Tab-separated table of C-alpha atoms and ligand atoms in Angstrom:
chain	number	residue	atom	x	y	z
A	1	SER	CA	8.352	-7.524	-19.481
A	2	ALA	CA	9.508	-6.039	-16.178
A	3	SER	CA	8.866	-8.214	-13.145
A	4	ALA	CA	10.041	-8.757	-9.597
A	5	ALA	CA	9.381	-12.497	-9.985
A	6	GLN	CA	13.029	-13.503	-10.483
A	7	PHE	CA	14.005	-11.765	-7.208
A	8	VAL	CA	11.315	-13.400	-5.058
A	9	PRO	CA	12.543	-16.353	-2.967
A	10	SER	CA	10.285	-19.322	-2.387
A	11	GLY	CA	9.562	-20.547	1.110
A	12	GLU	CA	7.807	-19.461	4.256
A	13	ASP	CA	10.268	-16.947	5.652
A	14	TRP	CA	8.975	-13.368	5.720
A	15	ALA	CA	12.350	-11.932	6.827
A	16	ALA	CA	14.018	-13.573	3.813
A	17	LEU	CA	11.333	-12.099	1.582
A	18	ARG	CA	11.937	-8.629	2.969
A	19	SER	CA	15.746	-8.932	2.548
A	20	ALA	CA	15.361	-10.102	-1.035
A	21	ALA	CA	13.093	-7.155	-1.825
A	22	ALA	CA	15.885	-4.781	-0.786
A	23	GLY	CA	17.792	-5.934	-3.884
A	24	CYS	CA	14.896	-5.961	-6.327
A	25	ARG	CA	15.491	-4.574	-9.808
A	26	GLY	CA	12.228	-5.820	-11.226
A	27	CYS	CA	11.391	-2.454	-12.789
A	28	ASP	CA	13.160	0.890	-13.237
A	29	LEU	CA	11.906	2.489	-10.029
A	30	PHE	CA	14.833	1.209	-7.947
A	31	ARG	CA	17.196	3.475	-9.932
A	32	ASP	CA	16.164	6.860	-8.534
A	33	ALA	CA	14.587	5.848	-5.233
A	34	THR	CA	16.641	5.611	-2.033
A	35	GLN	CA	15.548	2.152	-0.946
A	36	THR	CA	12.875	-0.521	-1.100
A	37	VAL	CA	10.127	0.195	1.405
A	38	PHE	CA	8.740	-3.219	2.314
A	39	GLY	CA	5.604	-4.058	4.269
A	40	GLU	CA	5.673	-4.043	8.074
A	41	GLY	CA	3.665	-5.544	10.885
A	42	PRO	CA	2.904	-8.854	12.527
A	43	VAL	CA	3.158	-12.065	10.480
A	44	PRO	CA	0.584	-13.553	10.458
A	45	ALA	CA	-1.949	-10.737	10.849
A	46	ARG	CA	-5.732	-10.711	10.622
A	47	LEU	CA	-5.777	-7.406	8.757
A	48	MET	CA	-3.551	-6.152	5.923
A	49	LEU	CA	-3.726	-2.633	4.512
A	50	VAL	CA	-2.334	-1.977	1.034
A	51	GLY	CA	-1.381	1.539	-0.053
A	52	GLU	CA	-0.078	2.789	-3.386
A	53	CYS	CA	3.670	3.350	-3.104
A	54	PRO	CA	6.033	4.981	-0.632
A	55	GLY	CA	6.155	8.772	-0.519
A	56	ASP	CA	9.106	11.079	0.032
A	57	ARG	CA	9.367	10.459	3.778
A	58	GLU	CA	8.897	6.713	3.438
A	59	ASP	CA	11.638	6.624	0.805
A	60	THR	CA	14.065	8.467	3.078
A	61	GLU	CA	13.210	6.608	6.290
A	62	GLY	CA	12.590	3.171	4.803
A	63	HIS	CA	9.262	2.607	6.553
A	64	VAL	CA	5.663	2.532	5.316
A	65	PHE	CA	3.203	5.314	6.103
A	66	VAL	CA	5.469	7.566	8.165
A	67	GLY	CA	4.686	10.807	6.262
A	68	PRO	CA	1.550	12.992	6.063
A	69	ALA	CA	-0.632	10.194	4.634
A	70	GLY	CA	0.582	7.938	7.442
A	71	ARG	CA	-0.324	10.476	10.108
A	72	LEU	CA	-3.812	10.717	8.682
A	73	LEU	CA	-4.044	6.942	8.460
A	74	ASP	CA	-3.057	6.657	12.142
A	75	LYS	CA	-5.848	9.033	13.128
A	76	ALA	CA	-8.406	7.203	10.986
A	77	LEU	CA	-7.382	3.773	12.307
A	78	ALA	CA	-7.663	4.996	15.891
A	79	GLU	CA	-11.113	6.411	15.189
A	80	ALA	CA	-12.181	3.160	13.495
A	81	GLY	CA	-10.950	1.122	16.461
A	82	ILE	CA	-8.163	-0.579	14.508
A	83	ASP	CA	-4.825	-1.193	16.252
A	84	ARG	CA	-2.003	-0.242	13.841
A	85	ASP	CA	0.418	-2.446	15.787
A	86	LYS	CA	-1.713	-5.508	15.032
A	87	THR	CA	-2.078	-4.605	11.354
A	88	TYR	CA	0.265	-5.460	8.492
A	89	LEU	CA	0.841	-2.357	6.341
A	90	THR	CA	2.280	-2.472	2.849
A	91	ASN	CA	2.094	-0.925	-0.611
A	92	ALA	CA	1.271	-2.145	-4.109
A	93	VAL	CA	4.629	-0.759	-5.292
A	94	LYS	CA	7.712	-0.874	-3.090
A	95	HIS	CA	9.766	2.016	-4.528
A	96	PHE	CA	9.009	5.772	-4.543
A	97	ARG	CA	8.132	7.212	-7.949
A	98	PHE	CA	8.685	10.960	-8.283
A	99	THR	CA	9.699	13.876	-10.466
A	100	GLU	CA	12.100	16.558	-9.304
A	101	ARG	CA	10.977	20.152	-9.162
A	102	GLY	CA	13.920	22.158	-7.916
A	103	LYS	CA	14.884	20.579	-4.617
A	104	ARG	CA	11.477	19.005	-4.129
A	105	ARG	CA	10.557	15.470	-5.085
A	106	ILE	CA	6.952	15.299	-6.245
A	107	HIS	CA	5.199	11.957	-5.844
A	108	GLN	CA	3.903	10.401	-9.049
A	109	GLN	CA	1.374	7.627	-9.334
A	110	PRO	CA	3.094	4.392	-10.372
A	111	ARG	CA	2.379	3.148	-13.891
A	112	ARG	CA	0.300	0.024	-14.422
A	113	SER	CA	3.459	-1.740	-15.706
A	114	GLU	CA	5.215	-0.984	-12.398
A	115	VAL	CA	2.247	-2.200	-10.355
A	116	VAL	CA	2.265	-5.449	-12.363
A	117	ALA	CA	6.060	-5.791	-12.075
A	118	CYS	CA	5.930	-5.345	-8.287
A	119	PHE	CA	2.930	-7.605	-7.643
A	120	PRO	CA	4.973	-10.776	-6.883
A	121	TRP	CA	6.077	-9.130	-3.602
A	122	LEU	CA	2.524	-8.333	-2.571
A	123	ARG	CA	1.340	-11.800	-3.589
A	124	GLU	CA	3.986	-13.350	-1.327
A	125	GLU	CA	3.202	-10.964	1.528
A	126	ILE	CA	-0.451	-12.027	1.312
A	127	ARG	CA	0.550	-15.693	1.214
A	128	LEU	CA	2.771	-15.428	4.312
A	129	VAL	CA	0.737	-12.920	6.353
A	130	LYS	CA	-2.502	-14.850	5.697
A	131	PRO	CA	-4.844	-11.926	6.422
A	132	ARG	CA	-8.519	-12.545	7.030
A	133	LEU	CA	-9.139	-9.239	5.276
A	134	VAL	CA	-7.037	-7.184	2.838
A	135	VAL	CA	-8.061	-3.527	2.659
A	136	CYS	CA	-6.988	-1.657	-0.465
A	137	LEU	CA	-6.387	2.051	0.093
A	138	GLY	CA	-7.211	3.760	-3.195
A	139	ALA	CA	-7.615	2.741	-6.809
A	140	VAL	CA	-3.993	1.783	-7.490
A	141	ALA	CA	-3.990	-0.775	-4.665
A	142	ALA	CA	-7.473	-1.997	-5.567
A	143	LYS	CA	-6.511	-2.544	-9.215
A	144	ALA	CA	-3.290	-4.283	-8.137
A	145	VAL	CA	-5.266	-6.820	-6.119
A	146	LEU	CA	-8.589	-7.011	-7.994
A	147	GLY	CA	-7.455	-6.395	-11.576
A	148	PRO	CA	-7.155	-3.337	-13.838
A	149	SER	CA	-10.843	-3.130	-14.707
A	150	PHE	CA	-11.891	-2.614	-11.081
A	151	LYS	CA	-13.563	0.758	-10.451
A	152	LEU	CA	-13.453	2.111	-6.916
A	153	THR	CA	-16.379	4.479	-7.455
A	154	GLY	CA	-19.543	2.876	-6.125
A	155	HIS	CA	-17.673	0.179	-4.192
A	156	ARG	CA	-16.185	2.120	-1.287
A	157	GLY	CA	-16.665	0.336	2.011
A	158	GLU	CA	-17.469	-2.989	0.341
A	159	VAL	CA	-15.771	-6.356	0.785
A	160	LEU	CA	-15.342	-8.437	-2.367
A	161	GLU	CA	-14.248	-12.047	-2.811
A	162	HIS	CA	-11.300	-12.463	-5.140
A	163	ASP	CA	-9.114	-15.553	-5.597
A	164	GLY	CA	-10.212	-16.889	-2.216
A	165	LEU	CA	-9.313	-13.582	-0.588
A	166	ARG	CA	-11.624	-11.121	1.171
A	167	VAL	CA	-10.794	-7.670	-0.181
A	168	GLY	CA	-12.194	-4.427	1.250
A	169	VAL	CA	-11.871	-1.186	-0.676
A	170	THR	CA	-11.686	2.461	0.285
A	171	VAL	CA	-9.904	5.661	-0.739
A	172	HIS	CA	-6.251	6.509	-0.216
A	173	PRO	CA	-5.452	8.583	2.893
A	174	SER	CA	-3.645	11.144	0.670
A	175	SER	CA	-6.968	11.950	-0.991
A	176	VAL	CA	-8.322	12.801	2.452
A	177	VAL	CA	-5.287	14.981	3.246
A	178	ARG	CA	-5.961	16.963	0.046
A	179	ALA	CA	-9.775	16.995	0.263
A	180	GLU	CA	-11.606	20.317	0.006
A	181	ASN	CA	-14.080	19.223	2.650
A	182	TYR	CA	-11.644	17.598	5.045
A	183	ARG	CA	-14.128	16.746	7.800
A	184	GLU	CA	-16.466	14.978	5.419
A	185	ALA	CA	-13.630	13.139	3.644
A	186	PHE	CA	-12.151	11.983	6.954
A	187	ALA	CA	-15.528	10.804	8.268
A	188	GLY	CA	-16.125	8.908	5.015
A	189	PHE	CA	-12.744	7.210	5.236
A	190	VAL	CA	-13.351	6.159	8.852
A	191	ALA	CA	-16.846	4.902	7.938
A	192	ASP	CA	-15.338	2.742	5.163
A	193	LEU	CA	-12.732	1.295	7.544
A	194	LYS	CA	-15.467	0.379	10.008
A	195	ALA	CA	-17.725	-1.057	7.284
A	196	VAL	CA	-15.132	-3.380	5.760
A	197	GLN	CA	-14.268	-4.755	9.195
A	198	LYS	CA	-17.894	-5.570	9.929
A	199	ALA	CA	-18.699	-7.020	6.489
B	201	URA	N1	1.335	6.525	0.621
B	201	URA	C1	1.272	5.194	0.442
B	201	URA	O1	0.482	4.690	-0.329
B	201	URA	N2	2.101	4.439	1.142
B	201	URA	C2	2.982	4.920	2.004
B	201	URA	O2	3.723	4.143	2.593
B	201	URA	C3	3.012	6.314	2.176
B	201	URA	C4	2.190	7.096	1.471
B	202	SF4	FE1	11.198	-4.203	-7.654
B	202	SF4	FE2	8.811	-3.197	-7.048
B	202	SF4	FE3	10.997	-1.732	-6.694
B	202	SF4	FE4	10.136	-2.205	-9.151
B	202	SF4	S1	9.058	-1.031	-7.553
B	202	SF4	S2	12.261	-2.374	-8.424
B	202	SF4	S3	9.359	-4.308	-8.938
B	202	SF4	S4	10.478	-3.606	-5.595
């Protein structure tokens, strides 16, 4: 089945990992997307945040969390006392998945098969970045790291142990952007970010 594994170099060099990911054809998502959007931040880093997959802006610019979800994330991190510059930010899936509606590209949630195919990149990022805490933003990221049976509901703001890794879970910033009660959703997201840091 589809996998990035054959494209992943061995070794300890993060820059080599990132370059190799630019040529990944581990699943079909590379075909329509503009480019691989790899993780960014200090290596090593104490904190790693894992999103779902790049959005429209990330796909065009080639950087993680530079669109509307990223702006919200920046605000939430600031409010939670987390320095984005000291944090490694990445996604469970490294290519944008979308459907076209006229001129607009509408983000689509990656399939489980694509999350599984892309996981070798995230596994290597975790190995090289050596975070003390990995925070999964939303169910797609949480299932990528913790397994497909993981349910986010009831576990927000918790830190779980998994494969020798400390994994915190919260919602995706996009869900806050879209929330009916924005103030409440934002406060809840910030509270989760604070809670997982303290746990
Ligand atoms: N949403 C994500 O999950 N990641 C990004 O990089 C941007 C939006
Ligand atoms: Fe490779 Fe992941 Fe892109 Fe699929 S989404 S082509 S596995 S980098």
